[in-house]
CSV table of C-alpha atoms in Angstrom, one decimal:
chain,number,residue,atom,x,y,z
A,9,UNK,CA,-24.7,0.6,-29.9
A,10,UNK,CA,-23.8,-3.0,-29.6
A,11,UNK,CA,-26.8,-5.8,-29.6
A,12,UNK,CA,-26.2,-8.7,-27.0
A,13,UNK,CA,-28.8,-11.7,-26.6
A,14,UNK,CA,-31.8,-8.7,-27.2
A,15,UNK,CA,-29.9,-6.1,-25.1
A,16,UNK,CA,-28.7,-3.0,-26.7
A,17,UNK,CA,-25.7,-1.6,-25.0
A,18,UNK,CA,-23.3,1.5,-25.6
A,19,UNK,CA,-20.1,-0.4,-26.0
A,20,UNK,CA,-18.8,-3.8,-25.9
A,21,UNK,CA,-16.7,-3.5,-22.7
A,22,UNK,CA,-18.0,-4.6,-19.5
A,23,UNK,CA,-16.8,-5.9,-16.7
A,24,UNK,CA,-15.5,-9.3,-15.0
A,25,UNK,CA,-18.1,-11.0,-12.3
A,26,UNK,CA,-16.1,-9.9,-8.9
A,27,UNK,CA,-13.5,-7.7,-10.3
A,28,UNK,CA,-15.5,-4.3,-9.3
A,29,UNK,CA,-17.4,-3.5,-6.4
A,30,UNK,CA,-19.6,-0.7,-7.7
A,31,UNK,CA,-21.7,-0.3,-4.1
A,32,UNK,CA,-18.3,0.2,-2.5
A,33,UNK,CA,-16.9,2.5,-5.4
A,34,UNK,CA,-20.4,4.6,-4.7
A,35,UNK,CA,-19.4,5.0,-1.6
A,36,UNK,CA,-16.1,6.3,-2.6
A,37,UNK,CA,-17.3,8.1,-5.6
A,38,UNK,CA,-20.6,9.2,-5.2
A,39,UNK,CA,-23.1,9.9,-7.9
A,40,UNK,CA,-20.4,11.1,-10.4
A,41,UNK,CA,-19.7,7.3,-10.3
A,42,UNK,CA,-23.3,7.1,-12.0
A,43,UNK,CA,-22.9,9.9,-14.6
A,44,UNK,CA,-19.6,8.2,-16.0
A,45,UNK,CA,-19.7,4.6,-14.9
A,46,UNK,CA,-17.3,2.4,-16.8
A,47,UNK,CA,-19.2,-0.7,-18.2
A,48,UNK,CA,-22.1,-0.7,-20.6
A,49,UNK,CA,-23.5,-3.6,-18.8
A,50,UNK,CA,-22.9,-4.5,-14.5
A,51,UNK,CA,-21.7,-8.3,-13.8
A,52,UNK,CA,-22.3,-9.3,-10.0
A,53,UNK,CA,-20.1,-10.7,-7.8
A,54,UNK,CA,-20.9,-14.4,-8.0
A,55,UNK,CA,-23.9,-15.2,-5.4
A,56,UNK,CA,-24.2,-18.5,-3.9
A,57,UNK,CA,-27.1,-20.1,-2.2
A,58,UNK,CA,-26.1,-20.0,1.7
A,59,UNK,CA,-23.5,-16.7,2.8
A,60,UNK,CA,-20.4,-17.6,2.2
A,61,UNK,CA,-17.0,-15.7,4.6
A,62,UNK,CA,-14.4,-16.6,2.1
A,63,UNK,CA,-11.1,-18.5,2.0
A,64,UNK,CA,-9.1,-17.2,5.3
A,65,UNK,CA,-6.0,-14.7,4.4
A,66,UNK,CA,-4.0,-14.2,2.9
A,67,UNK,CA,-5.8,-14.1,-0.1
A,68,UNK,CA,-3.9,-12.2,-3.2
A,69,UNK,CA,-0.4,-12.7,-4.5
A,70,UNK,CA,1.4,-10.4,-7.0
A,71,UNK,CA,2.7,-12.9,-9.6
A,72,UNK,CA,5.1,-11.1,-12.0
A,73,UNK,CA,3.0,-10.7,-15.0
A,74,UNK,CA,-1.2,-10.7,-12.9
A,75,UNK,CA,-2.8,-11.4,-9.8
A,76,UNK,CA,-3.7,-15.2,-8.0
A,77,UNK,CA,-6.6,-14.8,-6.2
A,78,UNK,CA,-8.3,-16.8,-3.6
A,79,UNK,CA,-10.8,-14.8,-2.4
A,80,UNK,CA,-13.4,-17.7,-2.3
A,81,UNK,CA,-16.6,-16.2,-3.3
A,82,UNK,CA,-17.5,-14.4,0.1
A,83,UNK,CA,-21.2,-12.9,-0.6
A,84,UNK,CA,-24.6,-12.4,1.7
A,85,UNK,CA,-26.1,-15.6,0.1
A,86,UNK,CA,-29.0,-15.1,-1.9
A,87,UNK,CA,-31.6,-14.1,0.3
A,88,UNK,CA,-28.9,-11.2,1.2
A,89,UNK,CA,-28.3,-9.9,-2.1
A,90,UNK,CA,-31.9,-9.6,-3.2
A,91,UNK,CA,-32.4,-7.5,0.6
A,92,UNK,CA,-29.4,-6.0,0.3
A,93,UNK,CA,-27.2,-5.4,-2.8
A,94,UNK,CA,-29.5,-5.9,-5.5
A,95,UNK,CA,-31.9,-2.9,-4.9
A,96,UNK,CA,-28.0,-0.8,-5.0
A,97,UNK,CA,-27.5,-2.5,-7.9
A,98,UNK,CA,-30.8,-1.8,-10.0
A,99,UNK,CA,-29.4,2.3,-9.3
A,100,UNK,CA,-26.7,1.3,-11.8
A,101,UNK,CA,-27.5,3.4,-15.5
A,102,UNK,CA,-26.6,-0.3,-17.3
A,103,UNK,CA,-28.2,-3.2,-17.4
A,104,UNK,CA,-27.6,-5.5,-14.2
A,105,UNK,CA,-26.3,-9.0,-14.9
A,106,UNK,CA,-26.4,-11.5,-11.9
A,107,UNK,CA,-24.1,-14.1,-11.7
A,108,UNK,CA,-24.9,-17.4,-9.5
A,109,UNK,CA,-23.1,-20.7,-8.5
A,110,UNK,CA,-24.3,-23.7,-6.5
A,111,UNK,CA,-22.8,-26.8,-6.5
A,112,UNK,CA,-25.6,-29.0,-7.2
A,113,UNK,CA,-28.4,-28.9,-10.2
A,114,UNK,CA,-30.9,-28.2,-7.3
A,115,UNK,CA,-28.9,-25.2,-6.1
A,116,UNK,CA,-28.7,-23.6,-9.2
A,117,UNK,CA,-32.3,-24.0,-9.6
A,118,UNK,CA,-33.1,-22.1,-6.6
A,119,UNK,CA,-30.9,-19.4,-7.8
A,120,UNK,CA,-31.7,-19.0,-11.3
A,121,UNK,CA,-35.6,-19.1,-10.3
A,122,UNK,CA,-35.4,-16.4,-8.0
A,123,UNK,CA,-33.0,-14.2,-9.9
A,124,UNK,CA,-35.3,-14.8,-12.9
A,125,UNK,CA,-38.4,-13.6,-11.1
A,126,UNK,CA,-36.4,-9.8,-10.6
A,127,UNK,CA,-37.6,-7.3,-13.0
A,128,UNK,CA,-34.0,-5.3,-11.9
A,129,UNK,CA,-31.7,-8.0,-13.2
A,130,UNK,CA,-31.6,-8.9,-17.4
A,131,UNK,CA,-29.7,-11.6,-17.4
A,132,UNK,CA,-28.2,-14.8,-15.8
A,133,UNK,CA,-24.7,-15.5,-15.6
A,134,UNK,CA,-23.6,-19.4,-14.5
A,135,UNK,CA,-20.4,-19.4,-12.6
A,136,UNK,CA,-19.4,-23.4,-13.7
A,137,UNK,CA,-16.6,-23.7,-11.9
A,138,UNK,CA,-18.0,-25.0,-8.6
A,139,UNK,CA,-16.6,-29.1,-8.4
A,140,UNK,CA,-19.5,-31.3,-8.5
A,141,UNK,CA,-20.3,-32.9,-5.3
A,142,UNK,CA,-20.5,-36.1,-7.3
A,143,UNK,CA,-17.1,-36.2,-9.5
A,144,UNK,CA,-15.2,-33.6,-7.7
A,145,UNK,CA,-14.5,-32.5,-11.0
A,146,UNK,CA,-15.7,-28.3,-12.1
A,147,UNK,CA,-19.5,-28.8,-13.3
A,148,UNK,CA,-18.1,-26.8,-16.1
A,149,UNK,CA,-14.8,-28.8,-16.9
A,150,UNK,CA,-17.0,-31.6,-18.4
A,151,UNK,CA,-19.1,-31.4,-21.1
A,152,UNK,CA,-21.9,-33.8,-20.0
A,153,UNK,CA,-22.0,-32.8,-16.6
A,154,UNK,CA,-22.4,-29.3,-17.8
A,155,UNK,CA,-25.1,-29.8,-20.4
A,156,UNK,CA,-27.7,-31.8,-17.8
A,157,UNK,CA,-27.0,-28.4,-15.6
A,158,UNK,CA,-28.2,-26.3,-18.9
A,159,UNK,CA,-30.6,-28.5,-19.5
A,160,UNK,CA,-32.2,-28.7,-15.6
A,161,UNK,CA,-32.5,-24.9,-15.5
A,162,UNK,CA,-33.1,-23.5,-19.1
A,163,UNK,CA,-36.6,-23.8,-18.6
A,164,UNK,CA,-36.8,-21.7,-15.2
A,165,UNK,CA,-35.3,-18.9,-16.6
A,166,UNK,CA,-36.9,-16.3,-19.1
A,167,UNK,CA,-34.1,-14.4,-19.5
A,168,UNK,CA,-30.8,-14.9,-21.3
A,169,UNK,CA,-28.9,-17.7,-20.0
A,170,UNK,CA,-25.1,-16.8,-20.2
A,171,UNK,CA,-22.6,-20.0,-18.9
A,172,UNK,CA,-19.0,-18.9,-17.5
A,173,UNK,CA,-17.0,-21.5,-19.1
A,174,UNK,CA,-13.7,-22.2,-16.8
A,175,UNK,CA,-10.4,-22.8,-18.5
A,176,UNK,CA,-9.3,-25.4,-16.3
A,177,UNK,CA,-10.2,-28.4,-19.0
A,178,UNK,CA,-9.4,-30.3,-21.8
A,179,UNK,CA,-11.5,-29.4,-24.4
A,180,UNK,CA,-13.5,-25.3,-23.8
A,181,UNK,CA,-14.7,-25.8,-27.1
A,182,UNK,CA,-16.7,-29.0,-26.0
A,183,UNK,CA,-17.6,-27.6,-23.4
A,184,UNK,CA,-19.5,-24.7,-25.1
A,185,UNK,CA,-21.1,-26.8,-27.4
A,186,UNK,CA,-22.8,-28.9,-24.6
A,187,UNK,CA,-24.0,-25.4,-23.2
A,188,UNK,CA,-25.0,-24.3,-26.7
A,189,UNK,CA,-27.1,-27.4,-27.1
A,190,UNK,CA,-28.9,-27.5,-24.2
A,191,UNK,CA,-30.1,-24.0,-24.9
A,192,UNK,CA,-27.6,-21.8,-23.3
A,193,UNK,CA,-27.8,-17.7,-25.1
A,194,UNK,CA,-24.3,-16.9,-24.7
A,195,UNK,CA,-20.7,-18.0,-22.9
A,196,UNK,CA,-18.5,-15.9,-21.1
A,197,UNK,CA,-14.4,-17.4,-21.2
A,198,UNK,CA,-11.9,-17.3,-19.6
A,199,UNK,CA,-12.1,-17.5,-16.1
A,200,UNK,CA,-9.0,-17.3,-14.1
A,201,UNK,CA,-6.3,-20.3,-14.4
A,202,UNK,CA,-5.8,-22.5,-11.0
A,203,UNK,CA,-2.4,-21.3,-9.6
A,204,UNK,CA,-0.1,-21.7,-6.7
A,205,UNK,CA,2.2,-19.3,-4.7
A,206,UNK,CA,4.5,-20.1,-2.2
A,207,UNK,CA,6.0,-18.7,1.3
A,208,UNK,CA,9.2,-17.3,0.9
A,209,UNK,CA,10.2,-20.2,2.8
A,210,UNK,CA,9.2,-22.9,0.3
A,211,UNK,CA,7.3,-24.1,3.1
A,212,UNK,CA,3.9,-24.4,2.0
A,213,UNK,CA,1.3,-22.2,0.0
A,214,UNK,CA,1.1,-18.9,0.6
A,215,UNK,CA,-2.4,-18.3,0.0
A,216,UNK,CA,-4.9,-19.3,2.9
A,217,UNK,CA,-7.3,-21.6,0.5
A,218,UNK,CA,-4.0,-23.0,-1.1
A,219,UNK,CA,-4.3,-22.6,-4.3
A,220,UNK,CA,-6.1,-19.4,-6.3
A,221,UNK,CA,-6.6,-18.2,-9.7
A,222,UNK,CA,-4.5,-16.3,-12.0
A,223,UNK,CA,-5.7,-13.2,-14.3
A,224,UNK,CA,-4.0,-10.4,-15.4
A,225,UNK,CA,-1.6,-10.0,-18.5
A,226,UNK,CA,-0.1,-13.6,-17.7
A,227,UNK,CA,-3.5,-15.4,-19.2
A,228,UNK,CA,-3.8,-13.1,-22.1
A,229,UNK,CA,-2.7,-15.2,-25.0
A,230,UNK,CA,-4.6,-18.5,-23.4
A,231,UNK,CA,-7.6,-16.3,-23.7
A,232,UNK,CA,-7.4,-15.8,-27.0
A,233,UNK,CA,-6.5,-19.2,-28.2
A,234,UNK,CA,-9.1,-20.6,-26.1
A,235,UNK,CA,-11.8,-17.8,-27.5
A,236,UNK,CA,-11.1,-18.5,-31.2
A,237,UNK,CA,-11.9,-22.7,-30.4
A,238,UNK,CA,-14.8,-21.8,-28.8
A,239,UNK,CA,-16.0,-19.2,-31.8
A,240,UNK,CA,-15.1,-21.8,-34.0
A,241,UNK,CA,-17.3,-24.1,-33.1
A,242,UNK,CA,-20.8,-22.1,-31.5
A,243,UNK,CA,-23.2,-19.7,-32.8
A,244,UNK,CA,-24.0,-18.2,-29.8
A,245,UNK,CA,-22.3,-14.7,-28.4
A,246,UNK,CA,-19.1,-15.0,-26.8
A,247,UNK,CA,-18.3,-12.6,-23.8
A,248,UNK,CA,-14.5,-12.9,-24.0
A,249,UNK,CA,-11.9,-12.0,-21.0
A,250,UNK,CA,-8.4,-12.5,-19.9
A,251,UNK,CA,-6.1,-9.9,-19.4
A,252,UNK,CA,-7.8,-7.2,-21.2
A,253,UNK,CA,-5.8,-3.5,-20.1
A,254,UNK,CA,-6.1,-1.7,-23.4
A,255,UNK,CA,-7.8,-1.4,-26.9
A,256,UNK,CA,-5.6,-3.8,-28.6
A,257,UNK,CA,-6.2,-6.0,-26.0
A,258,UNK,CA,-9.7,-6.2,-26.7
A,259,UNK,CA,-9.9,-5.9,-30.4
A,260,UNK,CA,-7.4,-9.0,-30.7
A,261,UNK,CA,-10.6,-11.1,-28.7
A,262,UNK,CA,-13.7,-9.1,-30.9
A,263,UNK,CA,-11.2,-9.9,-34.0
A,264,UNK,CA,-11.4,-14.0,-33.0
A,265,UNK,CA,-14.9,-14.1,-32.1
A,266,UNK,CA,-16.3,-12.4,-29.0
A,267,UNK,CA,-19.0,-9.9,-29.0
A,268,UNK,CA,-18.5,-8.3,-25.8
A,269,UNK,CA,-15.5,-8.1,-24.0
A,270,UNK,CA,-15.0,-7.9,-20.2
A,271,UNK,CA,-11.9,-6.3,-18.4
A,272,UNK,CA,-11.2,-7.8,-14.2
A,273,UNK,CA,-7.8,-7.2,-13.1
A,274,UNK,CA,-7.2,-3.9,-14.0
A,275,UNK,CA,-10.1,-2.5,-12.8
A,276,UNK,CA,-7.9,-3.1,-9.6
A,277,UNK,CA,-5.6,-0.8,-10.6
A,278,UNK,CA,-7.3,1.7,-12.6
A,279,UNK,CA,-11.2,1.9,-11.4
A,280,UNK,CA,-11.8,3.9,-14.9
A,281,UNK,CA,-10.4,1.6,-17.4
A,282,UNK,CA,-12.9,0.5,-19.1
A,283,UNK,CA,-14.1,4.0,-20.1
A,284,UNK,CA,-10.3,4.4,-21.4
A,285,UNK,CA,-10.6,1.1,-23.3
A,286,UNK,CA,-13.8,1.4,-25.1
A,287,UNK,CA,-12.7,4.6,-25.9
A,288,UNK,CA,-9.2,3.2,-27.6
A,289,UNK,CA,-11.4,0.0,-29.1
A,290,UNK,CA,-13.8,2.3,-30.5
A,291,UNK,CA,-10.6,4.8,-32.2
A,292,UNK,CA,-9.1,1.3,-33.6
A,293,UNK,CA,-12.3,0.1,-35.0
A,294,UNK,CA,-12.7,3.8,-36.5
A,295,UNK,CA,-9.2,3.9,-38.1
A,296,UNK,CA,-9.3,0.0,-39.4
A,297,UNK,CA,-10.0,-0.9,-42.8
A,298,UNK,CA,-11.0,-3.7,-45.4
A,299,UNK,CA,-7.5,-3.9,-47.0
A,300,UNK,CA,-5.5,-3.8,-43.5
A,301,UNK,CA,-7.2,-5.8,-41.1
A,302,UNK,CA,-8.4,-9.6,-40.9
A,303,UNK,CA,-12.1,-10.6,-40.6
A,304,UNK,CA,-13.1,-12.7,-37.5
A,305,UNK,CA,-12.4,-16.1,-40.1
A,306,UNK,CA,-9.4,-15.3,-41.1
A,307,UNK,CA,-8.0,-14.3,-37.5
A,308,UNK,CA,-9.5,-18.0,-36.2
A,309,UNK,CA,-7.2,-19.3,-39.7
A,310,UNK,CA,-4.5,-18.1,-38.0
A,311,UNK,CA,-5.2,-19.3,-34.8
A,312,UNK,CA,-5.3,-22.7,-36.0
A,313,UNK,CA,-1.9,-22.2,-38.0
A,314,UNK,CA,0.0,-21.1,-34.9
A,315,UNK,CA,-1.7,-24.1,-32.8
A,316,UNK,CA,-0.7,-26.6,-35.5
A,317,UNK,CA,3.1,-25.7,-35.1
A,318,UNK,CA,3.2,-25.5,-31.5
């Protein structure tokens, strides 16, 4: 059992907001889905305030080493998911984490106060990468924008409060902080990095919303670097993500500072593998010891040796 803002899960391994449907793999699967389901805690897909169809096709592109996505967020709006998907949901044998994005402090508001007042959910995840109608910069790319957010809806939510950092800024580590202070329980990093494909042709994007983001192996080794700043410099759990297909993968993140770890793009290709990687974490934290492995310091240490030479 692994503790996480009060909750006590089975393993650290859950999965990415979006990256697994589990009402349509019930479908598919049926109840065995239930008696062996993969995660030790359930991530919605984000939920906005209003439905939202999505970026027109196409919306994936196989990039040689992940996956861009522009999917745009389709969902029933919130209204929808509380009628629709959430009493699915609560059937789930984890604990069910919603995750919500508006693009204004007063959308969020709405959200998190609603979502807060369902006994079925535990916790709040903040999808910050939503540009502010203001700047037109992420909410989340800037640290002060992001902590007034924090700070306008920590008190309308009773449960924990986790903030989806996005990659796509200077400083992550900042950013954290200013969700830290304003009284967020825990972040979640990375979120996919903004990417572009183009038509065979050369003539324009590829993607219908022009530009997606990239996960998969290809983002692996910014997640860590960018976990081990943000561990570096909060108190708070991390939930850390980026390319996470086996074990290794997700003892290298719990070894620089996340608690939990999340896997997305592979559950595209293998529905099952986060049962296969908590199994392989759990073997490598069995057969690690003292004398052969470094503590969660020492890993940051060399973090910042590697960084300082690049």
């Amino acid at each position: 059992m692994i503790e996480f803002c009060g909750l006590l899960l089975a393993h650290p391994v859950i999965n990415g907001s979006g990256t697994f449907d589990a009402i349509a793999a019930r479908r598919a699967f049926g109840d065995a889905l239930l008696e062996e389901f993969p995660f030790s805690a359930f991530v919605s897909k984000t939920i906005t305030l209003a439905p939202r169809a999505g970026n027109p096709p196409p919306r994936l592109w196989e990039a040689p080493a992940g996956m861009i996505n522009s999917i745009g967020l389709p969902n029933r709006g919130l209204a929808g998911y509380l009628e629709h998907d959430l009493p699915q949901l609560a059937q789930l044998p984890v604990p069910l984490v919603t995750n919500v994005m508006g693009s204004t402090q007063e959308e969020v508001a709405r959200l998190v106060e609603a979502v807060d007042e369902r006994p079925e959910i535990v916790a709040i995840e903040l999808n910050v990468s939503c540009p502010n109608v203001r700047t037109g910069l992420d909410i989340g790319a800037d640290p002060g924008s992001l902590a007034a957010l924090v700070r306008a809806v920590r008190p309308l939510a009773r449960k924990p409060l986790i903030v989806k950092l996005t990659p796509n800024t200077a400083d992550v580590a900042a950013v954290a902080q200013a969700a830290e202070s304003e009284g967020a329980d825990a972040v979640s990093l990375i979120n996919t990095l903004r990417a572009m494909a183009l038509k065979p042709s050369g003539a324009g994007p590829w993607l219908g919303g022009g530009t997606g983001g990239l996960s998969g192996p290809a983002i692996r080794n910014v997640a860590l670097a960018q976990v081990a700043a943000v561990a570096r410099l909060v108190a708070i759990p991390i939930v850390g993500m980026g390319g996470v297909a086996h074990g290794t993968h997700a003892k290298d993140l719990i070894s620089v500072g996340a608690t939990l770890v999340a896997v997305g793009t592979e559950n595209f290709r293998d529905p099952r593998a986060a049962t296969r990687i908590a199994a392989e974490l759990k073997s490598l934290q069995i057969g690690a010891s003292p004398s052969s492995s470094m503590n969660a310091s020492e890993a940051r240490l060399e973090v910042d040796v590697n960084c300082a030479d690049s």
